[in-house]
Short mmCIF file of C-alpha atoms and ligand atoms in Angstrom, two decimals:
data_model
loop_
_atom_site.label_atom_id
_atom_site.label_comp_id
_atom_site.label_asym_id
_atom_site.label_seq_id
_atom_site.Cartn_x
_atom_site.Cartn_y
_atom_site.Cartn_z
CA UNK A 1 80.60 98.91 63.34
CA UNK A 2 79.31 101.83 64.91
CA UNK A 3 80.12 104.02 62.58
CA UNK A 4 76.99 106.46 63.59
CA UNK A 5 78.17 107.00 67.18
CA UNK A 6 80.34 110.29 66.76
CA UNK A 7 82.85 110.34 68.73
CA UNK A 8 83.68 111.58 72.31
CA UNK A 9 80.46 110.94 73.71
CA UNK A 10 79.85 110.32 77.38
CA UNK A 11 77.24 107.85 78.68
CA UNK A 12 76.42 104.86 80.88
CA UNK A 13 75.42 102.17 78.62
CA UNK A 14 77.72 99.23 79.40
CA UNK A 15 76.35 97.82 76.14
CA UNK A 16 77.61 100.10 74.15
CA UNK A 17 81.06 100.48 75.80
CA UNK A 18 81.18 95.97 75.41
CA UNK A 19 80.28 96.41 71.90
CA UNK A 20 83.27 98.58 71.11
CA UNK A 21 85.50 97.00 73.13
CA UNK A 22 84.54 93.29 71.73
CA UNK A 23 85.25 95.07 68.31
CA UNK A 24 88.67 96.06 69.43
CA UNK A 25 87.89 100.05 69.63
CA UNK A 26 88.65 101.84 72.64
CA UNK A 27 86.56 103.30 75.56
CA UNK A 28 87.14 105.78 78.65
CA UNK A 29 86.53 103.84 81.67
CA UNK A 30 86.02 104.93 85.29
CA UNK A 31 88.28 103.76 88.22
CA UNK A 32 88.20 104.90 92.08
CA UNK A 33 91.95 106.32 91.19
CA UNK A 34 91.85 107.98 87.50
CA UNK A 35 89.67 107.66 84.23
CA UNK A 36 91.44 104.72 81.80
CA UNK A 37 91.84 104.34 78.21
CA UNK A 38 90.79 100.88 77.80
CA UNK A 39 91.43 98.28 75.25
CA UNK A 40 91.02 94.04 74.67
CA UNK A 41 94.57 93.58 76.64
CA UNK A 42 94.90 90.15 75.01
CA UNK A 43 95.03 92.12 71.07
CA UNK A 44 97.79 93.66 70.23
CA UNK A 45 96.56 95.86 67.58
CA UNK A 46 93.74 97.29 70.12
CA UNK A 47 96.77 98.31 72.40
CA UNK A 48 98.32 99.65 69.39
CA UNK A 49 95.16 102.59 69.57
CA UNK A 50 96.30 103.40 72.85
CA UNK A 51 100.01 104.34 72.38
CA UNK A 52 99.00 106.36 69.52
CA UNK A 53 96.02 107.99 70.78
CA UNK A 54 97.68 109.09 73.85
CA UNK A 55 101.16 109.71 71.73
CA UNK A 56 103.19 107.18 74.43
CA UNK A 57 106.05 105.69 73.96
CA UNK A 58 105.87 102.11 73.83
CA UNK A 59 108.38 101.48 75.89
CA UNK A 60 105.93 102.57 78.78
CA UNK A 61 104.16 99.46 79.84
CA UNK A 62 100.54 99.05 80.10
CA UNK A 63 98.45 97.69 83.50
CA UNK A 64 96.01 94.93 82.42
CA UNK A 65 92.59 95.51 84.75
CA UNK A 66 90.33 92.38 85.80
CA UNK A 67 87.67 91.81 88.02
CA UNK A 68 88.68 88.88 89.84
CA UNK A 69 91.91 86.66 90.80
CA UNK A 70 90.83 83.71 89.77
CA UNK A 71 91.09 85.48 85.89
CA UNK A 72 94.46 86.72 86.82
CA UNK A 73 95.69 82.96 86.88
CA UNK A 74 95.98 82.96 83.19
CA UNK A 75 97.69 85.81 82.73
CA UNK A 76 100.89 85.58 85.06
CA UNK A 77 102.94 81.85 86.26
CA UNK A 78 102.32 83.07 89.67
CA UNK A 79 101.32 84.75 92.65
CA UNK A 80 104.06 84.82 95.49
CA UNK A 81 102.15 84.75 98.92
CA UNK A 82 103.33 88.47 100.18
CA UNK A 83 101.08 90.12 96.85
CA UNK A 84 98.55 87.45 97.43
CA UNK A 85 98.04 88.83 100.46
CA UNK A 86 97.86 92.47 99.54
CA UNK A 87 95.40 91.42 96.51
CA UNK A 88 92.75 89.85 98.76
CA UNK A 89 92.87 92.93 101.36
CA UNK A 90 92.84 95.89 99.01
CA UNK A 91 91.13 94.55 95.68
CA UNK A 92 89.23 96.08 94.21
CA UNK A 93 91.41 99.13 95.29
CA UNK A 94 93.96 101.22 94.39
CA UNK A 95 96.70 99.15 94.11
CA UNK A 96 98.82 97.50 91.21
CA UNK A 97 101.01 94.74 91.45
CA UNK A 98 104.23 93.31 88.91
CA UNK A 99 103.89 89.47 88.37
CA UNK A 100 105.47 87.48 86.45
CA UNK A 101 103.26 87.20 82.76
CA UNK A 102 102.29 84.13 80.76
CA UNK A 103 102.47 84.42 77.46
CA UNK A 104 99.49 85.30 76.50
CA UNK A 105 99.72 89.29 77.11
CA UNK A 106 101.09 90.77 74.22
CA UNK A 107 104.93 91.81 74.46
CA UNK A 108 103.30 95.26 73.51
CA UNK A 109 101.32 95.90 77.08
CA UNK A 110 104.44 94.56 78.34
CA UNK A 111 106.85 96.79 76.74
CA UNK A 112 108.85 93.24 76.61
CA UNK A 113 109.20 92.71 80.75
CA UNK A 114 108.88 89.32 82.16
CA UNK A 115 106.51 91.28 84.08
CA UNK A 116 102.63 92.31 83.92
CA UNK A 117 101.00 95.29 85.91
CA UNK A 118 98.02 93.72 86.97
CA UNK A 119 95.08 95.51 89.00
CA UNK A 120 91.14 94.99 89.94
CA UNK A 121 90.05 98.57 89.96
CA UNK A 122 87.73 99.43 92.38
CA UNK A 123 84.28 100.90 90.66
CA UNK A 124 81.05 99.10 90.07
CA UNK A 125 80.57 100.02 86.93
CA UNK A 126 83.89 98.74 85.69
CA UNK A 127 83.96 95.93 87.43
CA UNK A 128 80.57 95.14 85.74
CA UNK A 129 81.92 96.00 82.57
CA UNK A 130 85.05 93.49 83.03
CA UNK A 131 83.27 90.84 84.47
CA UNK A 132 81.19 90.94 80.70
CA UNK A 133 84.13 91.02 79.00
CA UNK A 134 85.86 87.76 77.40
CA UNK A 135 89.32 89.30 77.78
CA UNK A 136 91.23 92.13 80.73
CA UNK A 137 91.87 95.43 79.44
CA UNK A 138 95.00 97.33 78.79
CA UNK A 139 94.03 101.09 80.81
CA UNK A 140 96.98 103.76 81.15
CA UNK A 141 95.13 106.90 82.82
CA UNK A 142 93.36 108.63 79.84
CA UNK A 143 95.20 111.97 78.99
CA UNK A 144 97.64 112.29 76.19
CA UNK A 145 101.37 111.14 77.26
CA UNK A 146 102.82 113.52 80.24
CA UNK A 147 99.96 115.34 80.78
CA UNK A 148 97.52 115.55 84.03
CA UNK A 149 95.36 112.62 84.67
CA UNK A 150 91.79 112.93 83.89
CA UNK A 151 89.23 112.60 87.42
CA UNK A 152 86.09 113.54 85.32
CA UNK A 153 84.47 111.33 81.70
CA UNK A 154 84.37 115.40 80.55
CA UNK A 155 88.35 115.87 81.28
CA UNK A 156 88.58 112.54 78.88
CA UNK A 157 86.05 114.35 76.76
CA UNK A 158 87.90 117.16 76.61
CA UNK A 159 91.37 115.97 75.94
CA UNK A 160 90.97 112.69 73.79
CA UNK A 161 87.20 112.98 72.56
CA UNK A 162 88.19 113.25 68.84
CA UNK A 163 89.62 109.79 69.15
CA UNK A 164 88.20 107.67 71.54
CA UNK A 165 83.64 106.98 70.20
CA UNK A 166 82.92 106.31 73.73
CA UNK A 167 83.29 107.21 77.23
CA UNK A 168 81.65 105.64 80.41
CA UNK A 169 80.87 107.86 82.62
CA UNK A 170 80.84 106.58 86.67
CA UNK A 171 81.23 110.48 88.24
CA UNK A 172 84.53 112.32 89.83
CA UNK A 173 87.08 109.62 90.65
CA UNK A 174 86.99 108.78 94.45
CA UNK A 175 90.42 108.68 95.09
CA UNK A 176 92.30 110.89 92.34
CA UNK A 177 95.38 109.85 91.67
CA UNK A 178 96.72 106.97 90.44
CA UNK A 179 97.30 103.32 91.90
CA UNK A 180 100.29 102.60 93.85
CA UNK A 181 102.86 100.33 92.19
CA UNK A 182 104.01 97.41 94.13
CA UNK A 183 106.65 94.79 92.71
CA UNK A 184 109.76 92.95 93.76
CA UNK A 185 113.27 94.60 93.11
CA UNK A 186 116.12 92.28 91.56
CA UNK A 187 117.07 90.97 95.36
CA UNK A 188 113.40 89.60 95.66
CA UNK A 189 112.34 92.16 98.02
CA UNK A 190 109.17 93.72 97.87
CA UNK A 191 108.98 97.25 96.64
CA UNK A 192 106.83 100.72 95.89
CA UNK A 193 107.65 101.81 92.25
CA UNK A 194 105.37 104.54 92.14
CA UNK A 195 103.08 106.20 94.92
CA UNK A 196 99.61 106.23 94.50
CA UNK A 197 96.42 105.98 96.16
CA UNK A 198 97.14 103.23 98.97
CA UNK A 199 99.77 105.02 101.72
CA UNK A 200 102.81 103.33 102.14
CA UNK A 201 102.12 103.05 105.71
CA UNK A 202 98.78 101.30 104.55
CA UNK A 203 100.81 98.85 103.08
CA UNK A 204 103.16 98.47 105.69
CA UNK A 205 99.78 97.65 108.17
CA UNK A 206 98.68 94.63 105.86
CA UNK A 207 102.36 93.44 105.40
CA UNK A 208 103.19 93.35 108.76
CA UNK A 209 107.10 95.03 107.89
CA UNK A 210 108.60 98.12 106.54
CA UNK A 211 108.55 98.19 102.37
CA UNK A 212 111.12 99.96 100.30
CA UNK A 213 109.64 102.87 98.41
CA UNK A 214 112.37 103.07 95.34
CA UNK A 215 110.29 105.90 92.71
CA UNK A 216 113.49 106.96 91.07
CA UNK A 217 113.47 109.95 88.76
CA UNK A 218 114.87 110.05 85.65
CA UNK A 219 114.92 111.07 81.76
CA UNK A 220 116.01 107.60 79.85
CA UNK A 221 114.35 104.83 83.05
CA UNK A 222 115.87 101.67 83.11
CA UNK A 223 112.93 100.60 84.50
CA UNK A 224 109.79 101.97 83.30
CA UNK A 225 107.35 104.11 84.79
CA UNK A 226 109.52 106.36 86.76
CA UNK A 227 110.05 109.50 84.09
CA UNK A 228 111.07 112.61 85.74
CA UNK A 229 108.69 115.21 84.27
CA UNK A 230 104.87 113.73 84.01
CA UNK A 231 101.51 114.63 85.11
CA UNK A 232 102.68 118.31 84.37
CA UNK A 233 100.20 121.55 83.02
CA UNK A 234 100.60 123.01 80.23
CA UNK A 235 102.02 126.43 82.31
CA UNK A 236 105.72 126.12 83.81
CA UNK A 237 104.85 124.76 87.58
CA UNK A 238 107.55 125.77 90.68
CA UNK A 239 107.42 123.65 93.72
CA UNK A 240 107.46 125.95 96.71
CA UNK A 241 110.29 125.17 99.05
CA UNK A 242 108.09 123.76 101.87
CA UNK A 243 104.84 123.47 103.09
CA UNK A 244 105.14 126.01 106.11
CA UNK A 245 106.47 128.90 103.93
CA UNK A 246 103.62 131.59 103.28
CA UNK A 247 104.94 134.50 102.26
CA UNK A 248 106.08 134.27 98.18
CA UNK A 249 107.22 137.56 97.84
CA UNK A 250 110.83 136.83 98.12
CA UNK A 251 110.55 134.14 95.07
CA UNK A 252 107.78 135.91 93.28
CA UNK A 253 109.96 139.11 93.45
CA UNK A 254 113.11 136.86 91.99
CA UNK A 255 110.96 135.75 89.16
CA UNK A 256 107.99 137.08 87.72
CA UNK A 257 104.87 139.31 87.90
CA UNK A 258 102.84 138.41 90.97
CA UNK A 259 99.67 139.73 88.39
CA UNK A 260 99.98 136.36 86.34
CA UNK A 261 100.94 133.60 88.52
CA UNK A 262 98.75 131.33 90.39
CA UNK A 263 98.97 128.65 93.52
CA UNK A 264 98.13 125.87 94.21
CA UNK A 265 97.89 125.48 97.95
CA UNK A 266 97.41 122.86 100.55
CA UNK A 267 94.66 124.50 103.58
CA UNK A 268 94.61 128.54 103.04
CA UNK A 269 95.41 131.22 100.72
CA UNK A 270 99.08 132.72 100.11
CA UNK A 271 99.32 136.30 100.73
CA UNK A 272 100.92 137.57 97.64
CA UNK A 273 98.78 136.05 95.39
CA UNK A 274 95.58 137.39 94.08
CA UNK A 275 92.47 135.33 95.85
CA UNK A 276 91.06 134.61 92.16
CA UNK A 277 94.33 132.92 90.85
CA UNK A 278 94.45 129.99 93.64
CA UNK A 279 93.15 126.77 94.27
CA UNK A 280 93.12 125.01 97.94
CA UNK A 281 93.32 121.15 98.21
CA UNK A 282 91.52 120.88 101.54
CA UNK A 283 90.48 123.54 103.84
CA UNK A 284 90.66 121.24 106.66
CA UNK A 285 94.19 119.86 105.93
CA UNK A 286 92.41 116.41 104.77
CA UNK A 287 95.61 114.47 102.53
CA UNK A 288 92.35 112.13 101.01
CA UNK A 289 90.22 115.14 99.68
CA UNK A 290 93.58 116.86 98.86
CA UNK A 291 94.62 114.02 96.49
CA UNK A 292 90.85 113.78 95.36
CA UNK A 293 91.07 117.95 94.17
CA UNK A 294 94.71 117.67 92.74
CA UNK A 295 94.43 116.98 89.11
CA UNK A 296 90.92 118.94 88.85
CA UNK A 297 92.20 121.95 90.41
CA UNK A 298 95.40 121.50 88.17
CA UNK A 299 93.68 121.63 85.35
CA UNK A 300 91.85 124.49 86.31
CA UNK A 301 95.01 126.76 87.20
CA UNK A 302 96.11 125.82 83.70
CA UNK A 303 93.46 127.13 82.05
CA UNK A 304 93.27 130.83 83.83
CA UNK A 305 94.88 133.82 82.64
CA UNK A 306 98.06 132.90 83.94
CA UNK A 307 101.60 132.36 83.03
CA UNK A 308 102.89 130.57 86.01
CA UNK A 309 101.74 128.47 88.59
CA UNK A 310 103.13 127.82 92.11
CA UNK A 311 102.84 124.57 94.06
CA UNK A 312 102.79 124.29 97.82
CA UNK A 313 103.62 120.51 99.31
CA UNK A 314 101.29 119.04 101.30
CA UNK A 315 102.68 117.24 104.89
CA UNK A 316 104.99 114.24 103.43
CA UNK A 317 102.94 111.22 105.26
CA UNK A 318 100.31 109.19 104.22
CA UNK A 319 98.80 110.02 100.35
CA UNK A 320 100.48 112.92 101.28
CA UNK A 321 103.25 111.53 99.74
CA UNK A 322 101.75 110.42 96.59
CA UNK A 323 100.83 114.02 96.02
CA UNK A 324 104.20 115.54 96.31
CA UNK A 325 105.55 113.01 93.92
CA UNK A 326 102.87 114.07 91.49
CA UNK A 327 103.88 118.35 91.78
CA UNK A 328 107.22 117.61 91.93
CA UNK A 329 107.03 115.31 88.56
CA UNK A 330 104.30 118.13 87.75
CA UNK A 331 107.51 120.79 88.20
CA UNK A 332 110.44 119.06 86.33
CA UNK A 333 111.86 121.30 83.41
O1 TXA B 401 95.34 104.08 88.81
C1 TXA B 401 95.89 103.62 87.81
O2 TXA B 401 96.85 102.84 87.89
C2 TXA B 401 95.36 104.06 86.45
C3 TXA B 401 93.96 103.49 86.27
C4 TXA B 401 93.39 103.76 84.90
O3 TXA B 401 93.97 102.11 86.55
N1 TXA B 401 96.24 103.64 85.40
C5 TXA B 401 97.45 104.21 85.21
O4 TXA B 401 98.11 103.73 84.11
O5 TXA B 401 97.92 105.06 85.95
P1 TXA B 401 99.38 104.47 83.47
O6 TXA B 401 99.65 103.75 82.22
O7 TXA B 401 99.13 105.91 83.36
O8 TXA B 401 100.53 104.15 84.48
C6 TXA B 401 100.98 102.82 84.59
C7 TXA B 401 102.38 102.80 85.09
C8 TXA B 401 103.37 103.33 84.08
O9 TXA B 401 104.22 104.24 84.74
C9 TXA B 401 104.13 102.09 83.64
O10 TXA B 401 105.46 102.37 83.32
C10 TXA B 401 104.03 101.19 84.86
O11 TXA B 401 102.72 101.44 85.33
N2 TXA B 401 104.12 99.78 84.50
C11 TXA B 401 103.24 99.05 83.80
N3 TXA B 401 103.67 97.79 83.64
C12 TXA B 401 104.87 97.71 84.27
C13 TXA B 401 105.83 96.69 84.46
N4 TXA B 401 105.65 95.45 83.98
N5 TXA B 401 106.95 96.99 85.17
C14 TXA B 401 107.15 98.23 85.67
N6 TXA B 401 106.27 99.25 85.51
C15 TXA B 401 105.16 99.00 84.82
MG1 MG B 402 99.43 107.89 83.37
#
C-alpha cells in the first residue's frame, strides 16, 4: 500500500499515519519530550524497520508507548504499587517506567530483558493516534543511532525522511529532551536510569523518599541505555569546566582558533567568542526553556561554519540535570 505517498512527508492526518502503521510501516510521531520513530510494538518485523532505519544496535531496547493503563495490563505481569503511583500522577508525561513484560512483546523491543520500557506520552495527537490503534508502539527518539534527538517533524524530515513515508507533525516538542527512566535495581529498590524530562526532585515529591539516580557511563553497558557518547553533533563538543567560568581564552588559547569554534551557553554570551557563533538556552536562567532549546540549538551550532563547539553546564538541579547528562554524553570522545 501506499506506494504513491513519497516519502518524508510531514502532515496531520491521523488516517494516514493508522494506515501505515496498521500495515506495519513506520511513522514520526510527536511526544511532549522528543519526536519517535514508531512501529506496531507487538510485530517483530515492524521493529525490525526501526533498528535499521536508525542503524541501532539491537541490543538497545525499545519503549512501547500506550494511551492508557488499563492497555498496559497485557503487556507486563505487573505493576508494583510505588510505579503505580508515579503512572497515575505524571501520565501522560514524561516519564518511563521498567516492568516486568508478558510475553507478548517481542524479545526484539526487549533486547531479551525480563523487562519492558513502558510510557503514555503526553501529546494529544498521539494519544489520539494510540488510542486508534489495535496494538502500542515501539518509539526510540527519531534520529539515526547516537545522534541529537529530533524536537521538530522537519529535524525527522531532515535526518530520516528518505526512509520513514510519513511524519505527524504536532509542533516543537514541549519539553525537549527525553523521558526519565525509572526502574528497580537488582536489590528491589527503585531507581533513575536515565534523566529526562521529570526532575528527580519531582519524583522524589510524588514518592514521598529520596530515589537513587544510578545513569552509569560506559562503552560495552551491562545494562542498556546508559552508552557513554550519545546525543552528540556531528562537530567535536568540549564541556566547559563549570557553569560560572566566562572567560575561554585560557582553553581556547590551549586548543584551537577562537575564529571557528562556537558555544553553547546557558543565560549570556562568552566573551571570546564571536556573537554570531553562539547559542543561549535561556536568557532568564529558565532550566525548562533551557532543556526545551537544547537539541534545536545543537543542531544549529552543528551546522555553522565551525569546527568546534563549546558547552557551558547549566546549574546541576532540577532538569538541570538532565541537560548536563545530555552535553556531557554530547562531549564523550
Ligand atoms: O522521551 C522518550 O523516552 C522518547 C520518546 C519518543 O518517547 N523515546 C526515547 O527512546 O528516548 P530511545 O529509544 O531513544 O531511548 C530509550 C532508552 C534507551 O536508552 C534504552 O536502552 C532504554 O530506554 N530502555 C528501553 N527498554 C529498556 C529496558 N527494558 N531496560 C533498560 N533500559 C531500557
Ligand atoms: Mg534516543
Amino acid at each position: 500500500m501506499d506506494d504513491n505517498l513519497s516519502t518524508g512527508q510531514i502532515g496531520g492526518d491521523l488516517g494516514v499515519a493508522k494506515a501505515l502503521l496498521d500495515a506495519g510501516q513506520l511513522v514520526g510521531i510527536p511526544t511532549e519530550t522528543v519526536y519517535g520513530l514508531a512501529a506496531n510494538a507487538l510485530d517483530p518485523d515492524a521493529v525490525l524497520r526501526i533498528f535499521q532505519v536508525k542503524n541501532r544496535p539491537t541490543f538497545d531496547p525499545l519503549i512501547v508507548h500506550t494511551d492508557s493503563l488499563e492497555k498496559i495490563g497485557a503487556f507486563v505481569t505487573h505493576i508494583p504499587d510505588v510505579t503505580r503511583r508515579l503512572a497515575e500522577v505524571v501520565w501522560p508525561g514524561p516519564l518511563t517506567i521498567l516492568l516486568p513484560r508478558q510475553n507478548i512483546i517481542p524479545d526484539l523491543v526487549t533486547a531479551g530483558l525480563s523487562t519492558v520500557a513502558v510510557r503514555i506520552p503526553a501529546h494529544p495527537l498521539t494519544l489520539a493516534l494510540l488510542q486508534s490503534l489495535a496494538f502500542p508502539l515501539a518509539a526510540p527518539s527519531a534520529n539515526p543511532f547516537g545522534y541529537i534527538s529530533p524536537t521538530t517533524a522537519q529535524h525527522v524530515a531532515d535526518q530520516l525522511g528518505q526512509q520513514v513515508p510519513y511524519i505527524l507533525d504536532g509542533g516543537p516538542a514541549q519539553i525537549g529532551i527525553e523521558s526519565t527512566i525509572v526502574g528497580f535495581a537488582a536489590d528491589e529498590t527503585l531507581t533513575v536510569f536515565r534523566l529526562g524530562g521529570l526532575s528527580v526532585e519531582t519524583l522524589e515529591a510524588i514518592v514521598g523518599q529520596p530515589i537513587r539516580v544510578q545513569t552509569h557511563s560506559t562503552d560495552n553497558p551491562a545494562a542498556p541505555g546508559m552508552l557513554s557518547s550519545h546525543y552528540a553533533p556531528r562537530k567535536g563538543l568540549t564541556l566547559l569546566p563549570n557553569p560560572e567560568l566566562m572567560d575561554t581564552s585560557s582553553i581556547l588559547a590551549e586548543r584551537r582558533d577562537i575564529a571557528a569554534s562556537g558555544a553553547l551557553v546557558f543565560q549570556q554570551l562568552l566573551p571570546n567568542i564571536p556573537p554570531t557563533q553562539q547559542r543561549i538556552l535561556s536568557l532568564t536562567g529558565n532550566l525548562a526553556e533551557a532543556a526545551k532549546n537544547l537539541f534545536r540549538l545543537l543542531r544549529e551550532l552543528d551546522t555553522l561554519p565551525i569546527d568546534h563547539i563549546y558547552a557551558q553546564p547549566v546549574p546541576n538541579f532540577g532538569l538541570g540535570r538532565a541537560i548536563n547528562d545530555r552535553l556531557a554524553r554530547a562531549s564523550y570522545q
